[in-house]
PDB file of C-alpha atoms in Angstrom:
ATOM      1  CA  MET A   2     132.722  54.431  65.040  1.00  0.00           C
ATOM      2  CA  TYR A   3     136.422  54.323  63.088  1.00  0.00           C
ATOM      3  CA  LEU A   4     134.751  56.511  60.544  1.00  0.00           C
ATOM      4  CA  VAL A   5     133.870  59.591  63.700  1.00  0.00           C
ATOM      5  CA  VAL A   6     137.520  59.120  64.377  1.00  0.00           C
ATOM      6  CA  ILE A   7     138.089  60.150  61.108  1.00  0.00           C
ATOM      7  CA  LEU A   8     135.531  62.641  60.791  1.00  0.00           C
ATOM      8  CA  TYR A   9     137.385  64.684  63.419  1.00  0.00           C
ATOM      9  CA  ALA A  10     141.000  63.753  62.930  1.00  0.00           C
ATOM     10  CA  LEU A  11     140.724  65.434  59.411  1.00  0.00           C
ATOM     11  CA  PHE A  12     138.440  68.646  60.842  1.00  0.00           C
ATOM     12  CA  ALA A  13     141.787  68.266  63.205  1.00  0.00           C
ATOM     13  CA  SER A  14     143.884  68.889  59.583  1.00  0.00           C
ATOM     14  CA  ILE A  15     142.139  71.334  58.552  1.00  0.00           C
ATOM     15  CA  PHE A  16     143.897  73.777  61.226  1.00  0.00           C
ATOM     16  CA  THR A  17     147.120  72.704  60.729  1.00  0.00           C
ATOM     17  CA  LEU A  18     146.980  73.205  56.849  1.00  0.00           C
ATOM     18  CA  ALA A  19     145.507  76.480  57.688  1.00  0.00           C
ATOM     19  CA  LYS A  20     148.325  77.008  59.615  1.00  0.00           C
ATOM     20  CA  ALA A  21     151.065  75.871  56.832  1.00  0.00           C
ATOM     21  CA  CYS A  22     149.071  77.818  54.091  1.00  0.00           C
ATOM     22  CA  LEU A  23     149.347  80.690  55.984  1.00  0.00           C
ATOM     23  CA  GLU A  24     152.917  81.568  56.054  1.00  0.00           C
ATOM     24  CA  HIS A  25     152.314  81.760  52.131  1.00  0.00           C
ATOM     25  CA  CYS A  26     149.416  84.073  52.500  1.00  0.00           C
ATOM     26  CA  GLN A  27     147.420  86.203  53.824  1.00  0.00           C
ATOM     27  CA  PRO A  28     144.486  85.355  55.621  1.00  0.00           C
ATOM     28  CA  PHE A  29     141.464  86.984  54.504  1.00  0.00           C
ATOM     29  CA  PHE A  30     142.456  86.176  50.657  1.00  0.00           C
ATOM     30  CA  LEU A  31     142.589  82.771  51.900  1.00  0.00           C
ATOM     31  CA  VAL A  32     138.870  82.707  53.469  1.00  0.00           C
ATOM     32  CA  GLY A  33     137.558  84.102  50.035  1.00  0.00           C
ATOM     33  CA  SER A  34     139.359  82.414  47.873  1.00  0.00           C
ATOM     34  CA  ARG A  35     139.245  79.204  49.645  1.00  0.00           C
ATOM     35  CA  MET A  36     134.951  79.423  50.065  1.00  0.00           C
ATOM     36  CA  LEU A  37     134.481  81.414  46.399  1.00  0.00           C
ATOM     37  CA  VAL A  38     135.189  77.843  45.268  1.00  0.00           C
ATOM     38  CA  GLY A  39     134.272  75.729  47.766  1.00  0.00           C
ATOM     39  CA  GLY A  40     130.916  77.455  47.764  1.00  0.00           C
ATOM     40  CA  ALA A  41     131.072  77.037  43.801  1.00  0.00           C
ATOM     41  CA  LEU A  42     131.563  73.297  43.636  1.00  0.00           C
ATOM     42  CA  LEU A  43     128.309  73.325  45.842  1.00  0.00           C
ATOM     43  CA  LEU A  44     126.263  74.789  43.685  1.00  0.00           C
ATOM     44  CA  LEU A  45     128.112  73.112  40.958  1.00  0.00           C
ATOM     45  CA  TYR A  46     127.405  69.544  42.917  1.00  0.00           C
ATOM     46  CA  CYS A  47     123.376  71.114  42.968  1.00  0.00           C
ATOM     47  CA  ALA A  48     122.680  72.002  39.500  1.00  0.00           C
ATOM     48  CA  LEU A  49     124.520  68.226  38.126  1.00  0.00           C
ATOM     49  CA  SER A  50     122.771  66.008  40.570  1.00  0.00           C
ATOM     50  CA  LYS A  51     119.036  68.531  39.874  1.00  0.00           C
ATOM     51  CA  PRO A  52     118.932  70.984  37.096  1.00  0.00           C
ATOM     52  CA  GLY A  53     117.517  73.905  37.927  1.00  0.00           C
ATOM     53  CA  SER A  54     118.504  73.568  41.974  1.00  0.00           C
ATOM     54  CA  VAL A  55     120.619  76.143  42.036  1.00  0.00           C
ATOM     55  CA  THR A  56     117.686  78.758  42.783  1.00  0.00           C
ATOM     56  CA  LEU A  57     117.349  80.481  45.617  1.00  0.00           C
ATOM     57  CA  ARG A  58     112.930  79.951  46.524  1.00  0.00           C
ATOM     58  CA  GLY A  59     113.365  82.728  48.900  1.00  0.00           C
ATOM     59  CA  GLN A  60     109.562  81.314  50.838  1.00  0.00           C
ATOM     60  CA  GLY A  61     109.002  82.902  53.869  1.00  0.00           C
ATOM     61  CA  ARG A  62     109.656  86.303  55.455  1.00  0.00           C
ATOM     62  CA  GLY A  63     113.408  87.412  57.108  1.00  0.00           C
ATOM     63  CA  TYR A  64     114.673  84.460  54.052  1.00  0.00           C
ATOM     64  CA  TRP A  65     117.115  86.937  52.220  1.00  0.00           C
ATOM     65  CA  THR A  66     118.152  88.377  55.257  1.00  0.00           C
ATOM     66  CA  LYS A  67     119.087  84.657  56.908  1.00  0.00           C
ATOM     67  CA  ILE A  68     120.547  83.798  53.839  1.00  0.00           C
ATOM     68  CA  VAL A  69     122.944  86.723  53.940  1.00  0.00           C
ATOM     69  CA  LEU A  70     124.016  87.216  57.482  1.00  0.00           C
ATOM     70  CA  LEU A  71     124.817  82.393  57.181  1.00  0.00           C
ATOM     71  CA  GLY A  72     127.293  84.437  54.267  1.00  0.00           C
ATOM     72  CA  VAL A  73     128.488  86.457  57.120  1.00  0.00           C
ATOM     73  CA  PHE A  74     128.338  85.008  60.009  1.00  0.00           C
ATOM     74  CA  ALA A  75     128.718  81.449  59.903  1.00  0.00           C
ATOM     75  CA  ILE A  76     131.195  82.092  56.579  1.00  0.00           C
ATOM     76  CA  TYR A  77     133.289  85.348  56.824  1.00  0.00           C
ATOM     77  CA  CYS A  78     132.774  86.214  60.252  1.00  0.00           C
ATOM     78  CA  THR A  79     133.981  82.937  61.274  1.00  0.00           C
ATOM     79  CA  ASN A  80     136.745  81.901  59.121  1.00  0.00           C
ATOM     80  CA  ALA A  81     138.310  85.345  59.404  1.00  0.00           C
ATOM     81  CA  PHE A  82     138.379  86.142  62.664  1.00  0.00           C
ATOM     82  CA  GLU A  83     139.566  82.370  62.946  1.00  0.00           C
ATOM     83  CA  PHE A  84     142.534  82.375  59.694  1.00  0.00           C
ATOM     84  CA  TRP A  85     143.572  86.048  61.540  1.00  0.00           C
ATOM     85  CA  GLY A  86     143.797  84.392  64.739  1.00  0.00           C
ATOM     86  CA  LEU A  87     145.896  81.142  63.642  1.00  0.00           C
ATOM     87  CA  GLN A  88     148.705  83.374  62.886  1.00  0.00           C
ATOM     88  CA  TYR A  89     149.556  84.551  65.998  1.00  0.00           C
ATOM     89  CA  LEU A  90     148.976  81.780  68.095  1.00  0.00           C
ATOM     90  CA  THR A  91     149.712  77.531  68.188  1.00  0.00           C
ATOM     91  CA  SER A  92     147.588  75.462  65.713  1.00  0.00           C
ATOM     92  CA  PHE A  93     145.953  73.614  69.154  1.00  0.00           C
ATOM     93  CA  LYS A  94     144.985  76.593  70.064  1.00  0.00           C
ATOM     94  CA  THR A  95     143.208  78.087  68.154  1.00  0.00           C
ATOM     95  CA  CYS A  96     141.477  74.602  67.911  1.00  0.00           C
ATOM     96  CA  PHE A  97     140.671  74.183  71.763  1.00  0.00           C
ATOM     97  CA  ILE A  98     139.525  77.508  72.125  1.00  0.00           C
ATOM     98  CA  TYR A  99     137.563  77.101  68.854  1.00  0.00           C
ATOM     99  CA  SER A 100     135.885  74.121  71.554  1.00  0.00           C
ATOM    100  CA  LEU A 101     133.906  76.787  73.014  1.00  0.00           C
ATOM    101  CA  SER A 102     131.334  76.499  70.185  1.00  0.00           C
ATOM    102  CA  PRO A 103     129.432  73.720  72.046  1.00  0.00           C
ATOM    103  CA  PHE A 104     129.554  76.107  75.377  1.00  0.00           C
ATOM    104  CA  PHE A 105     128.486  78.958  73.292  1.00  0.00           C
ATOM    105  CA  SER A 106     125.708  76.862  71.634  1.00  0.00           C
ATOM    106  CA  ALA A 107     124.169  76.486  74.733  1.00  0.00           C
ATOM    107  CA  LEU A 108     123.975  79.590  76.157  1.00  0.00           C
ATOM    108  CA  LEU A 109     122.973  80.706  72.857  1.00  0.00           C
ATOM    109  CA  SER A 110     119.887  78.408  73.412  1.00  0.00           C
ATOM    110  CA  TYR A 111     119.297  79.705  76.624  1.00  0.00           C
ATOM    111  CA  LEU A 112     119.488  83.681  76.365  1.00  0.00           C
ATOM    112  CA  MET A 113     117.592  83.152  72.588  1.00  0.00           C
ATOM    113  CA  PHE A 114     114.546  80.338  72.472  1.00  0.00           C
ATOM    114  CA  ALA A 115     114.571  80.049  76.213  1.00  0.00           C
ATOM    115  CA  GLU A 116     115.429  76.854  76.864  1.00  0.00           C
ATOM    116  CA  ARG A 117     115.732  74.856  80.133  1.00  0.00           C
ATOM    117  CA  LEU A 118     118.898  74.437  81.788  1.00  0.00           C
ATOM    118  CA  GLY A 119     118.946  72.487  85.558  1.00  0.00           C
ATOM    119  CA  PHE A 120     121.810  72.298  87.737  1.00  0.00           C
ATOM    120  CA  LYS A 121     123.850  69.956  86.006  1.00  0.00           C
ATOM    121  CA  LYS A 122     123.778  71.956  82.845  1.00  0.00           C
ATOM    122  CA  TRP A 123     124.666  74.752  84.958  1.00  0.00           C
ATOM    123  CA  LEU A 124     127.665  73.163  86.385  1.00  0.00           C
ATOM    124  CA  GLY A 125     128.677  71.605  83.231  1.00  0.00           C
ATOM    125  CA  LEU A 126     129.249  74.641  81.282  1.00  0.00           C
ATOM    126  CA  ALA A 127     130.804  76.436  84.540  1.00  0.00           C
ATOM    127  CA  VAL A 128     133.323  73.875  84.711  1.00  0.00           C
ATOM    128  CA  GLY A 129     133.592  73.790  81.098  1.00  0.00           C
ATOM    129  CA  PHE A 130     134.337  77.631  80.793  1.00  0.00           C
ATOM    130  CA  ILE A 131     137.055  77.558  84.138  1.00  0.00           C
ATOM    131  CA  GLY A 132     138.615  74.577  81.904  1.00  0.00           C
ATOM    132  CA  PHE A 133     139.364  77.044  79.070  1.00  0.00           C
ATOM    133  CA  ILE A 134     141.611  79.357  81.901  1.00  0.00           C
ATOM    134  CA  PRO A 135     144.720  77.805  81.682  1.00  0.00           C
ATOM    135  CA  ILE A 136     144.760  77.591  78.056  1.00  0.00           C
ATOM    136  CA  LEU A 137     144.603  81.245  77.978  1.00  0.00           C
ATOM    137  CA  SER A 138     146.798  81.898  80.538  1.00  0.00           C
ATOM    138  CA  SER A 139     149.212  80.042  78.459  1.00  0.00           C
ATOM    139  CA  GLN A 140     151.600  81.794  76.094  1.00  0.00           C
ATOM    140  CA  GLY A 141     152.565  80.429  73.032  1.00  0.00           C
ATOM    141  CA  GLY A 142     152.508  81.483  69.145  1.00  0.00           C
ATOM    142  CA  THR A 143     153.063  85.277  69.143  1.00  0.00           C
ATOM    143  CA  ALA A 144     150.049  86.724  69.934  1.00  0.00           C
ATOM    144  CA  GLU A 145     151.885  89.447  72.374  1.00  0.00           C
ATOM    145  CA  THR A 146     152.807  91.244  68.863  1.00  0.00           C
ATOM    146  CA  ALA A 147     149.051  91.708  68.129  1.00  0.00           C
ATOM    147  CA  GLY A 148     148.455  93.732  71.187  1.00  0.00           C
ATOM    148  CA  GLN A 149     146.027  93.108  74.059  1.00  0.00           C
ATOM    149  CA  MET A 150     142.359  93.804  76.172  1.00  0.00           C
ATOM    150  CA  PHE A 151     142.844  93.434  79.567  1.00  0.00           C
ATOM    151  CA  VAL A 152     143.790  89.564  79.846  1.00  0.00           C
ATOM    152  CA  LEU A 153     143.694  87.977  76.563  1.00  0.00           C
ATOM    153  CA  SER A 154     145.094  89.131  73.110  1.00  0.00           C
ATOM    154  CA  TRP A 155     143.604  90.130  70.166  1.00  0.00           C
ATOM    155  CA  PRO A 156     144.535  86.583  68.396  1.00  0.00           C
ATOM    156  CA  GLU A 157     142.231  85.081  71.220  1.00  0.00           C
ATOM    157  CA  ILE A 158     139.686  87.268  71.219  1.00  0.00           C
ATOM    158  CA  ALA A 159     139.492  86.556  67.547  1.00  0.00           C
ATOM    159  CA  VAL A 160     138.733  82.956  68.161  1.00  0.00           C
ATOM    160  CA  ILE A 161     136.694  83.665  70.855  1.00  0.00           C
ATOM    161  CA  SER A 162     134.205  85.214  67.950  1.00  0.00           C
ATOM    162  CA  ALA A 163     134.847  82.884  65.276  1.00  0.00           C
ATOM    163  CA  ALA A 164     133.167  80.345  67.780  1.00  0.00           C
ATOM    164  CA  ALA A 165     130.426  82.607  68.228  1.00  0.00           C
ATOM    165  CA  ALA A 166     130.016  83.456  64.707  1.00  0.00           C
ATOM    166  CA  THR A 167     129.437  80.106  64.289  1.00  0.00           C
ATOM    167  CA  VAL A 168     127.081  79.549  66.365  1.00  0.00           C
ATOM    168  CA  TYR A 169     124.787  82.125  65.334  1.00  0.00           C
ATOM    169  CA  GLY A 170     125.199  80.419  61.719  1.00  0.00           C
ATOM    170  CA  TRP A 171     124.544  77.043  62.923  1.00  0.00           C
ATOM    171  CA  ILE A 172     121.093  79.280  64.747  1.00  0.00           C
ATOM    172  CA  LEU A 173     120.520  80.538  60.793  1.00  0.00           C
ATOM    173  CA  LEU A 174     121.627  77.767  59.165  1.00  0.00           C
ATOM    174  CA  ARG A 175     118.886  75.318  61.100  1.00  0.00           C
ATOM    175  CA  ASP A 176     115.994  78.006  60.455  1.00  0.00           C
ATOM    176  CA  LEU A 177     116.683  77.932  56.487  1.00  0.00           C
ATOM    177  CA  VAL A 178     115.915  74.200  56.637  1.00  0.00           C
ATOM    178  CA  LYS A 179     113.450  74.365  59.114  1.00  0.00           C
ATOM    179  CA  PHE A 180     111.400  76.677  58.196  1.00  0.00           C
ATOM    180  CA  HIS A 181     111.625  77.827  54.785  1.00  0.00           C
ATOM    181  CA  ASN A 182     112.483  74.021  53.625  1.00  0.00           C
ATOM    182  CA  GLU A 183     115.792  75.024  51.856  1.00  0.00           C
ATOM    183  CA  SER A 184     118.447  72.479  50.771  1.00  0.00           C
ATOM    184  CA  PRO A 185     121.362  73.063  53.313  1.00  0.00           C
ATOM    185  CA  ILE A 186     123.779  72.068  50.583  1.00  0.00           C
ATOM    186  CA  LEU A 187     121.985  74.791  48.936  1.00  0.00           C
ATOM    187  CA  ALA A 188     121.795  77.825  51.282  1.00  0.00           C
ATOM    188  CA  ASN A 189     125.790  76.563  52.500  1.00  0.00           C
ATOM    189  CA  GLY A 190     126.510  76.641  48.599  1.00  0.00           C
ATOM    190  CA  TRP A 191     124.888  80.763  48.078  1.00  0.00           C
ATOM    191  CA  SER A 192     126.434  81.712  51.893  1.00  0.00           C
ATOM    192  CA  MET A 193     129.866  80.442  51.077  1.00  0.00           C
ATOM    193  CA  LEU A 194     129.897  82.863  47.865  1.00  0.00           C
ATOM    194  CA  ILE A 195     128.853  86.191  50.077  1.00  0.00           C
ATOM    195  CA  GLY A 196     130.814  85.498  52.973  1.00  0.00           C
ATOM    196  CA  GLY A 197     134.193  84.917  50.228  1.00  0.00           C
ATOM    197  CA  ALA A 198     132.954  87.698  48.004  1.00  0.00           C
ATOM    198  CA  ILE A 199     132.956  89.801  51.538  1.00  0.00           C
ATOM    199  CA  SER A 200     136.476  88.666  52.387  1.00  0.00           C
ATOM    200  CA  LEU A 201     138.038  89.029  49.422  1.00  0.00           C
ATOM    201  CA  LEU A 202     136.490  93.032  49.676  1.00  0.00           C
ATOM    202  CA  HIS A 203     138.607  92.992  53.070  1.00  0.00           C
ATOM    203  CA  SER A 204     141.612  92.125  52.134  1.00  0.00           C
ATOM    204  CA  PHE A 205     141.435  94.069  49.028  1.00  0.00           C
ATOM    205  CA  ALA A 206     141.198  96.579  51.211  1.00  0.00           C
ATOM    206  CA  VAL A 207     144.084  95.420  53.945  1.00  0.00           C
ATOM    207  CA  GLU A 208     146.787  92.936  52.329  1.00  0.00           C
ATOM    208  CA  ASP A 209     148.978  93.306  49.848  1.00  0.00           C
ATOM    209  CA  TRP A 210     148.116  92.735  46.608  1.00  0.00           C
ATOM    210  CA  ASN A 211     150.852  92.528  44.207  1.00  0.00           C
ATOM    211  CA  PRO A 212     150.029  91.015  42.453  1.00  0.00           C
ATOM    212  CA  VAL A 213     148.069  88.638  44.824  1.00  0.00           C
ATOM    213  CA  PRO A 214     148.550  88.117  48.339  1.00  0.00           C
ATOM    214  CA  VAL A 215     150.328  85.605  47.951  1.00  0.00           C
ATOM    215  CA  SER A 216     153.950  84.842  48.504  1.00  0.00           C
ATOM    216  CA  ASP A 217     154.504  81.285  46.609  1.00  0.00           C
ATOM    217  CA  PHE A 218     151.580  80.530  44.809  1.00  0.00           C
ATOM    218  CA  TRP A 219     151.282  76.763  44.105  1.00  0.00           C
ATOM    219  CA  ILE A 220     152.260  75.524  48.205  1.00  0.00           C
ATOM    220  CA  TYR A 221     149.305  77.937  48.285  1.00  0.00           C
ATOM    221  CA  ALA A 222     146.990  76.007  45.616  1.00  0.00           C
ATOM    222  CA  GLU A 223     147.667  72.833  46.856  1.00  0.00           C
ATOM    223  CA  LEU A 224     147.479  73.542  50.797  1.00  0.00           C
ATOM    224  CA  ALA A 225     144.132  75.201  49.801  1.00  0.00           C
ATOM    225  CA  LEU A 226     143.095  72.767  47.664  1.00  0.00           C
ATOM    226  CA  ALA A 227     143.207  70.171  50.047  1.00  0.00           C
ATOM    227  CA  MET A 228     141.477  72.297  52.477  1.00  0.00           C
ATOM    228  CA  ILE A 229     138.806  72.249  50.456  1.00  0.00           C
ATOM    229  CA  LEU A 230     138.711  69.347  49.410  1.00  0.00           C
ATOM    230  CA  ILE A 231     138.707  68.054  53.210  1.00  0.00           C
ATOM    231  CA  SER A 232     136.068  70.038  54.409  1.00  0.00           C
ATOM    232  CA  ASN A 233     134.088  71.483  51.812  1.00  0.00           C
ATOM    233  CA  VAL A 234     133.295  67.961  50.414  1.00  0.00           C
ATOM    234  CA  ILE A 235     134.607  64.912  52.904  1.00  0.00           C
ATOM    235  CA  CYS A 236     133.162  66.357  56.083  1.00  0.00           C
ATOM    236  CA  TYR A 237     130.716  68.172  55.210  1.00  0.00           C
ATOM    237  CA  ASN A 238     129.216  64.437  53.374  1.00  0.00           C
ATOM    238  CA  LEU A 239     130.695  62.444  56.295  1.00  0.00           C
ATOM    239  CA  TYR A 240     129.082  64.082  59.361  1.00  0.00           C
ATOM    240  CA  GLY A 241     125.975  64.053  57.377  1.00  0.00           C
ATOM    241  CA  HIS A 242     126.210  60.521  57.098  1.00  0.00           C
ATOM    242  CA  LEU A 243     126.983  59.708  60.833  1.00  0.00           C
ATOM    243  CA  LEU A 244     123.874  61.667  61.803  1.00  0.00           C
ATOM    244  CA  ARG A 245     121.852  58.830  59.918  1.00  0.00           C
ATOM    245  CA  THR A 246     124.154  56.408  62.910  1.00  0.00           C
ATOM    246  CA  TYR A 247     124.481  58.658  65.732  1.00  0.00           C
ATOM    247  CA  THR A 248     123.000  61.933  67.599  1.00  0.00           C
ATOM    248  CA  ALA A 249     123.767  64.503  67.265  1.00  0.00           C
ATOM    249  CA  THR A 250     124.701  64.995  70.742  1.00  0.00           C
ATOM    250  CA  PHE A 251     127.160  61.348  70.885  1.00  0.00           C
ATOM    251  CA  LEU A 252     128.498  63.541  67.766  1.00  0.00           C
ATOM    252  CA  SER A 253     128.876  66.667  69.672  1.00  0.00           C
ATOM    253  CA  PHE A 254     131.235  65.010  72.280  1.00  0.00           C
ATOM    254  CA  ALA A 255     133.110  63.234  70.230  1.00  0.00           C
ATOM    255  CA  GLY A 256     133.949  66.420  69.022  1.00  0.00           C
ATOM    256  CA  PHE A 257     136.681  66.740  71.535  1.00  0.00           C
ATOM    257  CA  MET A 258     138.962  64.806  69.668  1.00  0.00           C
ATOM    258  CA  THR A 259     139.791  67.988  67.181  1.00  0.00           C
ATOM    259  CA  PRO A 260     141.414  69.534  69.392  1.00  0.00           C
ATOM    260  CA  LEU A 261     144.068  66.422  70.544  1.00  0.00           C
ATOM    261  CA  PHE A 262     144.135  65.301  66.693  1.00  0.00           C
ATOM    262  CA  THR A 263     145.440  69.293  66.433  1.00  0.00           C
ATOM    263  CA  ALA A 264     147.981  68.301  68.948  1.00  0.00           C
ATOM    264  CA  VAL A 265     149.345  65.418  66.983  1.00  0.00           C
ATOM    265  CA  TYR A 266     149.612  67.256  64.096  1.00  0.00           C
ATOM    266  CA  GLY A 267     151.056  70.808  65.166  1.00  0.00           C
ATOM    267  CA  ILE A 268     153.934  68.584  67.086  1.00  0.00           C
ATOM    268  CA  ILE A 269     154.820  66.514  63.893  1.00  0.00           C
ATOM    269  CA  PHE A 270     153.994  68.463  61.024  1.00  0.00           C
ATOM    270  CA  LEU A 271     154.768  72.339  62.151  1.00  0.00           C
ATOM    271  CA  GLY A 272     157.674  71.619  65.604  1.00  0.00           C
ATOM    272  CA  GLU A 273     155.026  73.167  68.119  1.00  0.00           C
ATOM    273  CA  GLN A 274     155.850  72.174  71.603  1.00  0.00           C
ATOM    274  CA  LEU A 275     152.387  71.113  73.851  1.00  0.00           C
ATOM    275  CA  SER A 276     152.390  72.963  76.839  1.00  0.00           C
ATOM    276  CA  THR A 277     151.365  71.225  80.317  1.00  0.00           C
ATOM    277  CA  ALA A 278     148.543  74.346  80.276  1.00  0.00           C
ATOM    278  CA  PHE A 279     146.653  72.676  76.686  1.00  0.00           C
ATOM    279  CA  ILE A 280     146.621  69.218  79.017  1.00  0.00           C
ATOM    280  CA  ALA A 281     144.869  70.739  82.356  1.00  0.00           C
ATOM    281  CA  SER A 282     142.569  72.388  79.759  1.00  0.00           C
ATOM    282  CA  THR A 283     141.292  69.817  78.122  1.00  0.00           C
ATOM    283  CA  CYS A 284     141.166  67.925  81.415  1.00  0.00           C
ATOM    284  CA  ILE A 285     138.929  69.803  83.037  1.00  0.00           C
ATOM    285  CA  VAL A 286     136.991  71.056  79.719  1.00  0.00           C
ATOM    286  CA  PHE A 287     136.716  66.855  79.012  1.00  0.00           C
ATOM    287  CA  VAL A 288     135.358  66.515  82.769  1.00  0.00           C
ATOM    288  CA  GLY A 289     132.881  69.967  82.039  1.00  0.00           C
ATOM    289  CA  LEU A 290     131.632  68.351  78.661  1.00  0.00           C
ATOM    290  CA  LEU A 291     130.614  65.039  79.857  1.00  0.00           C
ATOM    291  CA  ILE A 292     128.723  66.613  82.836  1.00  0.00           C
ATOM    292  CA  PHE A 293     126.645  68.369  80.844  1.00  0.00           C
ATOM    293  CA  TYR A 294     126.097  65.310  78.335  1.00  0.00           C
ATOM    294  CA  PHE A 295     125.705  63.201  80.523  1.00  0.00           C
ATOM    295  CA  GLU A 296     122.874  65.381  82.020  1.00  0.00           C
ATOM    296  CA  GLU A 297     121.443  65.891  78.258  1.00  0.00           C
ATOM    297  CA  LEU A 298     121.453  62.066  77.287  1.00  0.00           C
ATOM    298  CA  ARG A 299     119.339  61.165  80.974  1.00  0.00           C
ATOM    299  CA  GLU A 300     117.160  64.490  79.617  1.00  0.00           C
ATOM    300  CA  GLY A 301     116.209  63.093  76.241  1.00  0.00           C
ATOM    301  CA  VAL A 302     115.667  59.057  77.788  1.00  0.00           C
ATOM    302  CA  ALA A 303     112.915  60.481  80.297  1.00  0.00           C
ATOM    303  CA  VAL A 304     111.540  62.190  76.514  1.00  0.00           C
ATOM    304  CA  GLU A 305     111.348  58.835  75.011  1.00  0.00           C
ATOM    305  CA  GLU A 306     110.299  57.304  78.547  1.00  0.00           C
ATOM    306  CA  ALA A 307     107.703  59.864  78.938  1.00  0.00           C
ATOM    307  CA  VAL A 308     106.115  59.081  75.018  1.00  0.00           C
ATOM    308  CA  SER A 309     106.358  56.149  74.639  1.00  0.00           C
ATOM    309  CA  LYS A 310     103.772  55.664  78.197  1.00  0.00           C
ATOM    310  CA  ARG A 311     101.849  58.397  76.311  1.00  0.00           C
ATOM    311  CA  GLU A 312     101.437  56.280  73.282  1.00  0.00           C
ATOM    312  CA  GLU A 313     101.007  53.010  76.161  1.00  0.00           C
ATOM    313  CA  ALA A 314      97.841  54.977  77.252  1.00  0.00           C
ATOM    314  CA  VAL A 315      96.177  56.117  74.365  1.00  0.00           C
ATOM    315  CA  ALA A 316      96.177  52.505  72.701  1.00  0.00           C
TER     316      ALA A 316
END
């Protein structure tokens, strides 16, 4: 269990490190450089562990389209929107909004795969979305300087878009692994190269390259390398290891620890002020997650019992 806590404590540190790093470089350059290095490391691992394995097999209809879309949505859109919004928001508010991902995942499963949602799951989703109202209504950071649309600032909309993009990325990765028999490490490695390249082109078009969009190279390099090590190397492999012991449902539920750790790090290392809106949203969203995941666990137990009875009948 302690490894689960360590996993999400490490995930939370990414927001703190990124917030600090953005004081010394511009967001699209940070995304591009980090993802190119991270993707190269994953592909290097594939090449060393199994020579010749870095070549994409290209099997099945739509394979290459999914690889490119994975790079566009899971890497470029997710990280570019997230880091651009993080410039203007506190680290814990950014992380909390990003925690919309499980709710978007449930909605996309319902819309794209006709997955049935019972009353309690809809109730959990409704409570969860209501829980985001206090923190989205609160002031914090410099979001107002970036403008707004209706009641939401553009940085908040950007982070919400990042949460939606990452869920679509999960769906694409699942399809590549399940239907095209592709290695998740290889698919992630190539998608990072694609998304990183797009982000660097975006950076070159809109950011100040003189000679690069970095004000203090050594601080940027230290923080960016720490993010690559934690996110691309440690967390990725630790999550895969934990899936052998815990269910994906439990790990998704436990992921709610991430904004709590981020809030602690923000107070200690960034001097951020914790708001009552964050506490209120945390409590309400936690209740929504409890309702949703307890119902999912109940349905899982019911399915297992049905399968067991069927096997007994056959025997």
